[in-house]
Short mmCIF file of C-alpha atoms and ligand atoms in Angstrom, two decimals:
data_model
loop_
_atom_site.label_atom_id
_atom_site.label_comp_id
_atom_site.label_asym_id
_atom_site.label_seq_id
_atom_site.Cartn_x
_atom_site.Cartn_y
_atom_site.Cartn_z
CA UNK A 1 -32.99 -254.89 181.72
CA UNK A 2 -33.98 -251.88 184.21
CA UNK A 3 -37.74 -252.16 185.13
CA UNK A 4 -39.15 -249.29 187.11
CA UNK A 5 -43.15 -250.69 188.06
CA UNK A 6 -45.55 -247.86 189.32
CA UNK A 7 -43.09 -246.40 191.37
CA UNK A 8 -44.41 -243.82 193.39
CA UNK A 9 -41.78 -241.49 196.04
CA UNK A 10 -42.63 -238.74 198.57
CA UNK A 11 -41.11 -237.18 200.81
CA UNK A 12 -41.47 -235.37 204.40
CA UNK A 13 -41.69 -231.29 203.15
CA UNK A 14 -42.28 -229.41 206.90
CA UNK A 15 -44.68 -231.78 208.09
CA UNK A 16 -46.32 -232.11 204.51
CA UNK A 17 -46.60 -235.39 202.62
CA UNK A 18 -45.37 -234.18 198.87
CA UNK A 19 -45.62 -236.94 196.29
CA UNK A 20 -42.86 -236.28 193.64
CA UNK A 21 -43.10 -239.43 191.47
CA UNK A 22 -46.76 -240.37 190.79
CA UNK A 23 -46.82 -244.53 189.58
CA UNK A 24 -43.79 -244.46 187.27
CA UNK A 25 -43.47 -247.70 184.69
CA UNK A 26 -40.57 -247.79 182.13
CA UNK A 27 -38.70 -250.17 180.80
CA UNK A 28 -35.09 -249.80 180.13
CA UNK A 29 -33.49 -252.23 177.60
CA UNK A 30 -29.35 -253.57 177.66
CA UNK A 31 -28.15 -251.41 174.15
CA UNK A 32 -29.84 -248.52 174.47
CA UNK A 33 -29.17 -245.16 175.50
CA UNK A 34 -32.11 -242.94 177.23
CA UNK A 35 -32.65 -239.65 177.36
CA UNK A 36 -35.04 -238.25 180.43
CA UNK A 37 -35.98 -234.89 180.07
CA UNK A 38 -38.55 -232.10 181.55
CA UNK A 39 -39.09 -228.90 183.22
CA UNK A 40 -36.94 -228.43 186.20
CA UNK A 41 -38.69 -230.00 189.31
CA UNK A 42 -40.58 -232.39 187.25
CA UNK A 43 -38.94 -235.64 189.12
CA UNK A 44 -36.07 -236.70 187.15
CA UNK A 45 -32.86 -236.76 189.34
CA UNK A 46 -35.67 -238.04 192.30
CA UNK A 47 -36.08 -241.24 190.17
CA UNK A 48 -32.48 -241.15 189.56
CA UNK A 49 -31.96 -241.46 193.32
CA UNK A 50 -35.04 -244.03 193.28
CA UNK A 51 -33.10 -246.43 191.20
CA UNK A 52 -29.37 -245.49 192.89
CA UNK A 53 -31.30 -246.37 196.41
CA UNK A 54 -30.77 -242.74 197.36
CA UNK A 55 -34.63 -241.82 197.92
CA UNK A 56 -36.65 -244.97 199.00
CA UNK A 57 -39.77 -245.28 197.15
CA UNK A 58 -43.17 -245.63 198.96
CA UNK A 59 -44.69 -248.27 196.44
CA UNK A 60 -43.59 -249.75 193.42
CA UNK A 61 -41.08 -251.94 192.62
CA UNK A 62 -37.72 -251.65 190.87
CA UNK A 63 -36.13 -254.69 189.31
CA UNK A 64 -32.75 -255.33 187.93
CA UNK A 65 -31.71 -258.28 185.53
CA UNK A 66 -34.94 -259.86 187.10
CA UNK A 67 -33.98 -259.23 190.11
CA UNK A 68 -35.99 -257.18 192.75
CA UNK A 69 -33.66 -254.90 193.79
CA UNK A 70 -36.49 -252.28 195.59
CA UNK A 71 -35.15 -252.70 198.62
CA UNK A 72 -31.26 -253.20 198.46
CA UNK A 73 -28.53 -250.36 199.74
CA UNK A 74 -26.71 -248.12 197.61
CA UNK A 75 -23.30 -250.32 198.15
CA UNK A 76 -25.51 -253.48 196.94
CA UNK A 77 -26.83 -251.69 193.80
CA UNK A 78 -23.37 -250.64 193.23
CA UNK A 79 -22.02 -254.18 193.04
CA UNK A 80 -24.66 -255.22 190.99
CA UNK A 81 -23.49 -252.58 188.49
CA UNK A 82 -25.35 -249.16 188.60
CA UNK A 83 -23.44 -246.00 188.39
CA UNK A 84 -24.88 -242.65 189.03
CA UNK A 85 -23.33 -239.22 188.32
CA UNK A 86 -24.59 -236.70 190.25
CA UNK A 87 -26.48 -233.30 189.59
CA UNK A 88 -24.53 -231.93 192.03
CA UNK A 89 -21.49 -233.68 192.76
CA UNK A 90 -20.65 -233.85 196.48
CA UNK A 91 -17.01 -233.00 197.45
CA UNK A 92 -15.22 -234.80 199.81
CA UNK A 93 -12.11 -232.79 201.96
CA UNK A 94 -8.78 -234.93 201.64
CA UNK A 95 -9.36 -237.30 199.18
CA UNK A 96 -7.71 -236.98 195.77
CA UNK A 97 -9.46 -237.07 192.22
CA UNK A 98 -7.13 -240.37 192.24
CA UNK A 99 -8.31 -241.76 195.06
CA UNK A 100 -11.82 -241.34 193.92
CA UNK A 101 -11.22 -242.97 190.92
CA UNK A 102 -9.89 -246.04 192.17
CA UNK A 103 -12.81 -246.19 194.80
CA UNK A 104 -15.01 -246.61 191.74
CA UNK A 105 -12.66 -249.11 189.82
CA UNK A 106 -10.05 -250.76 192.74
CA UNK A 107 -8.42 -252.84 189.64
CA UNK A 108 -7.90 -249.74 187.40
CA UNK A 109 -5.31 -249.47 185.46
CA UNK A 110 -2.89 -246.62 185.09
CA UNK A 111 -3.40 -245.80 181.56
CA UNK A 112 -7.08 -245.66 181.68
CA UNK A 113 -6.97 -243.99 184.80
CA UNK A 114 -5.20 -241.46 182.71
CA UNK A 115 -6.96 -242.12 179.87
CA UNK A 116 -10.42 -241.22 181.35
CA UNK A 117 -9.03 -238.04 182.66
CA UNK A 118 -8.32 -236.87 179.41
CA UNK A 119 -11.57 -237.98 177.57
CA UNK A 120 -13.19 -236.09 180.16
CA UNK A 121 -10.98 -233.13 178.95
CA UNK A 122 -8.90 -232.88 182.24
CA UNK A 123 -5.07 -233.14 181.81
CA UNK A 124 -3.82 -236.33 184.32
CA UNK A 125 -0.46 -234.38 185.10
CA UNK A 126 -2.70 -231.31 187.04
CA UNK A 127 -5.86 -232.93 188.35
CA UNK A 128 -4.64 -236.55 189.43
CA UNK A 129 -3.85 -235.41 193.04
CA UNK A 130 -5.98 -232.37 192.92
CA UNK A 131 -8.09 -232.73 196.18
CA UNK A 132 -11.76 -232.72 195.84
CA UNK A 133 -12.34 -229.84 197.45
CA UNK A 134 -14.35 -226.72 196.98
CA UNK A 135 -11.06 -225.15 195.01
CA UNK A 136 -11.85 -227.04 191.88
CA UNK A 137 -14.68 -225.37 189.71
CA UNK A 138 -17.84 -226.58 189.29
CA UNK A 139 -16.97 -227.93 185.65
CA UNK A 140 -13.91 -229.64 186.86
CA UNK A 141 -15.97 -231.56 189.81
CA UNK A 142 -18.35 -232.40 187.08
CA UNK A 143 -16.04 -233.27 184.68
CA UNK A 144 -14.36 -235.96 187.77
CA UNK A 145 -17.73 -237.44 188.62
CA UNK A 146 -18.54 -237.78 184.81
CA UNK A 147 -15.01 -239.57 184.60
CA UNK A 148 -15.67 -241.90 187.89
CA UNK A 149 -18.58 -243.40 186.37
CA UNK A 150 -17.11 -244.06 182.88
CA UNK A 151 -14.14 -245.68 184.47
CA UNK A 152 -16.64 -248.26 186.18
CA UNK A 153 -17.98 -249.03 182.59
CA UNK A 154 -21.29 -249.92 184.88
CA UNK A 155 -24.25 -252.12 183.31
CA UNK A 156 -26.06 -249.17 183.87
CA UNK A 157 -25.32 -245.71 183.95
CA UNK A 158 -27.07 -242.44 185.00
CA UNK A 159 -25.35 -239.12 184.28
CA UNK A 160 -27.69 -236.61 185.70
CA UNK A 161 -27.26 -233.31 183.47
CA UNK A 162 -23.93 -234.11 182.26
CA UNK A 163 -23.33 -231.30 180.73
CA UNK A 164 -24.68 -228.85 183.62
CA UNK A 165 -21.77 -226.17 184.11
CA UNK A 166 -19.66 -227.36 181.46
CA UNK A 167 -18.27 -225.58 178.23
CA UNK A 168 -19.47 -225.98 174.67
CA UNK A 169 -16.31 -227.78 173.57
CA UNK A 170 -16.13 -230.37 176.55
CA UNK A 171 -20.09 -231.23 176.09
CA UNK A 172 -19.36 -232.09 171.95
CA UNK A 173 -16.49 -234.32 173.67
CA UNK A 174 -18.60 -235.39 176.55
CA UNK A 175 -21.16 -236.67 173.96
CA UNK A 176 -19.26 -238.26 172.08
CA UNK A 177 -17.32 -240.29 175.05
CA UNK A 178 -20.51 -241.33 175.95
CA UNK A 179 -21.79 -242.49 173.12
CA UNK A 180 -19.29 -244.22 172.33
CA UNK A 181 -18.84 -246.12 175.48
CA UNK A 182 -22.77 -246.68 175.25
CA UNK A 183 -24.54 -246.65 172.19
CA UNK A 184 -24.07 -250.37 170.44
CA UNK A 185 -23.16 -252.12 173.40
CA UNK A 186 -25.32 -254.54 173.64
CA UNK A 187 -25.04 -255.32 177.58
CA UNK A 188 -25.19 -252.15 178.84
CA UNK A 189 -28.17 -248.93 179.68
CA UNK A 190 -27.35 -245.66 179.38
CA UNK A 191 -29.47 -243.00 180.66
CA UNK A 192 -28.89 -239.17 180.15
CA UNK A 193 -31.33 -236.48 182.49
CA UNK A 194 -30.62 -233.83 179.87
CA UNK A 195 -32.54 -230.28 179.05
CA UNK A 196 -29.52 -230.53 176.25
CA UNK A 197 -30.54 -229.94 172.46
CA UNK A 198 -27.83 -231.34 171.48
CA UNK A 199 -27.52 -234.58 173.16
CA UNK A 200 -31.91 -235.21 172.94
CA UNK A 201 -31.78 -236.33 169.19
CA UNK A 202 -28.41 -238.71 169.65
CA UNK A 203 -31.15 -241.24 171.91
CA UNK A 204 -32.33 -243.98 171.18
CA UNK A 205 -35.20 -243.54 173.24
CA UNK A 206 -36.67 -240.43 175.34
CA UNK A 207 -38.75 -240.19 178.49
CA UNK A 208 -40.77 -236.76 179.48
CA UNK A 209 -40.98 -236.84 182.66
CA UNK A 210 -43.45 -233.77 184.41
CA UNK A 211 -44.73 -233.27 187.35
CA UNK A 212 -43.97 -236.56 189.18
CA UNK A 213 -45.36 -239.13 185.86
CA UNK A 214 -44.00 -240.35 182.25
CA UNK A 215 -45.93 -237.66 180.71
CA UNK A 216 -44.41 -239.10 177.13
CA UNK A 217 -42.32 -241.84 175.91
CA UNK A 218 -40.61 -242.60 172.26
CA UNK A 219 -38.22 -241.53 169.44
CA UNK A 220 -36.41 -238.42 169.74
CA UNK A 221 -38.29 -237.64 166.24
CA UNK A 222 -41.79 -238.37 168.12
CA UNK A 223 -40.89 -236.89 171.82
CA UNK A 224 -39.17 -233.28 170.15
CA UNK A 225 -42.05 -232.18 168.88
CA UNK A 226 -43.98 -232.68 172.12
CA UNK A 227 -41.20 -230.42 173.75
CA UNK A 228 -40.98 -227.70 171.73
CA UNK A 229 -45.05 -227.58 172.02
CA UNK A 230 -44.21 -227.36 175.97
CA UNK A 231 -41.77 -224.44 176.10
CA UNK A 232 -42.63 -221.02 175.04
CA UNK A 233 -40.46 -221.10 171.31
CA UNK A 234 -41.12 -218.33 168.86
CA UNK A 235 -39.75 -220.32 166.63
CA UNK A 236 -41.96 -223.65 167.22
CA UNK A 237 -43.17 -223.82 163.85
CA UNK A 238 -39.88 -224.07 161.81
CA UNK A 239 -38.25 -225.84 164.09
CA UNK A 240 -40.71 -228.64 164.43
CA UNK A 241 -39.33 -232.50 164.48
CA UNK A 242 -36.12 -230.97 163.17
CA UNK A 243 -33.33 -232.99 164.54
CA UNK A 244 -31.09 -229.95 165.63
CA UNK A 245 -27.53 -232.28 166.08
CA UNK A 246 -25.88 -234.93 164.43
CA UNK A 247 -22.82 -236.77 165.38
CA UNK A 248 -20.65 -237.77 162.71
N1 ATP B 1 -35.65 -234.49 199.73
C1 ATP B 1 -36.59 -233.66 199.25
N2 ATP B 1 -37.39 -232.94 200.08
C2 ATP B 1 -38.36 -232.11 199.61
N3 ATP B 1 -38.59 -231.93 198.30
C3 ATP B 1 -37.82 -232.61 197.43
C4 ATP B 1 -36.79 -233.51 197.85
N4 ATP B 1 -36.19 -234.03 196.75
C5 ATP B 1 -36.82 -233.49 195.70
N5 ATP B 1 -37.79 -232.64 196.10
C6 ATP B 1 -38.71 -231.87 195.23
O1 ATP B 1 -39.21 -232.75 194.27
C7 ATP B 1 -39.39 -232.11 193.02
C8 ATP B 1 -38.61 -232.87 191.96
O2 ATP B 1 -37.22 -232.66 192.18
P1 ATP B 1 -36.12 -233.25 191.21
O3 ATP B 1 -34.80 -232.86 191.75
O4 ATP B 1 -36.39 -234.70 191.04
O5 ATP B 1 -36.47 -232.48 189.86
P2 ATP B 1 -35.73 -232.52 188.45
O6 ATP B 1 -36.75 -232.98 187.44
O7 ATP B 1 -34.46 -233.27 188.54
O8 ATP B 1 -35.47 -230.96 188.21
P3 ATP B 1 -34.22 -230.18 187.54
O9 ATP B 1 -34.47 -230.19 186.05
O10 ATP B 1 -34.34 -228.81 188.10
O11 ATP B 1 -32.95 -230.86 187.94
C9 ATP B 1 -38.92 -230.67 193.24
O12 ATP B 1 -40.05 -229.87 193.49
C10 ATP B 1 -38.01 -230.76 194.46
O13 ATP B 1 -38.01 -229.55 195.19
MG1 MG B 2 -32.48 -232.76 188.44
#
């Protein structure tokens, strides 16, 4: 169990003190997977970051299996088994996509080294000792840090927009990957930041999150509504509650 209590982050801005989460409280459960969503600059990939040990929060607690993990490093959060996959994955000059995956899992095996690769839609033969540099494209480097958390098969995991940059096909495969890694397994938390459609009503459970505070909480059948009141849709009316995407 993830617990974020009234969590509350700001940061420097030129001299400024800007609060971007405003006393955050949610409860994440082992065998679910989470959906956070909201309008861009709402907070989301900030409380990412919170719970990663990224961004330090200025009050609140965070706690972990019952521990309190508010103040541990990034390396000690790691251990204790969260995985984050960034927004905007950094690249690193003269390391291989390899060498990145066995950073995340030293004990990895070959075949689902290769394995991951592929579910991630990247062939192992061209991208294994592809260097993580700015020649890949920004769907392949997303692709790669998608595939270095599922490799670490994490208690928790955060993909941050995992679909951000990448094509129609690889998102149906992407969602699918992930669910299946996720959804019924009872030990582990899965949390998706998604503005995605089609990956919202596949939740178990979604968070609005706007302008720094839970601004909703529930069902993907409770929470759509509530977007499609927020964003300017012509077709509001119709589309109301409708549950736009199944997996089969
Ligand atoms: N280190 C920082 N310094 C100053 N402002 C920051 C910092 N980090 C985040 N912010 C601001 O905090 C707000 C929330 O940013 P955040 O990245 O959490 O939004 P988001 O909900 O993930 O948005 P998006 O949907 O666009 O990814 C934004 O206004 C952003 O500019
Ligand atoms: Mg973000």
């Amino acid at each position: 169990m993830l617990e974020i209590k009234n969590i509350t982050m700001a940061v420097d801005d030129h001299g400024e003190n800007k609060e971007i989460l405003k006393g955050i409280n949610i409860k994440f459960e082992p065998g679910k997977l989470y959906g956070i969503t909201g309008p861009n600059g709402g907070g989301k990939t900030s409380l990412a970051k919170v719970i990663m040990g990224i961004y330090k929060p200025t009050e609140g607690h965070i706690y972990f299996d019952g521990e309190d993990i508010t103040d541990l490093s990034i390396t000690e959060r790691a251990r204790r088994g969260i995985a984050y996959a960034f927004q905007q994955p950094p690249r690193f000059k003269g390391l291989t996509v390899q060498d990145l995956l066995k950073i995340a899992k030293p004990d990895i095996d070959n075949n689902l080294l290769r394995k991951t690769l592929r579910d991630v839609g990247l062939c192992p033969e061209d991208y294994l000792e592809r260097d993580l540099d700015a020649s890949l494209s920004g769907g392949e480097i997303k692709r790669i840090e998608i595939a270095q958390v599922l490799v670490r098969n994490a208690k928790l995991s955060i993909f941050d927009e995992p679909e951000a940059g990448v094509d129609l096909w690889t998102i149906q495969k992407l969602i699918h990957i992930i669910m299946s890694n996720y959804k019924n397994n009872d030990k582990a938390i899965a949390i998706i930041i998604t503005h995605n459609e089609n990956v919202l009503p596949v939740c178990d459970e979604i968070i609005l999150i706007k302008d720094g505070v839970v601004a909703a909480e529930g069902r993907p059948d409770e929470i759509w509504p509530l977007i499609c009141d927020d964003i300017e849709c012509k077709k509001r009316q119709e589309c109301r509650g409708e549950m736009i995407y199944e997996i089969k």
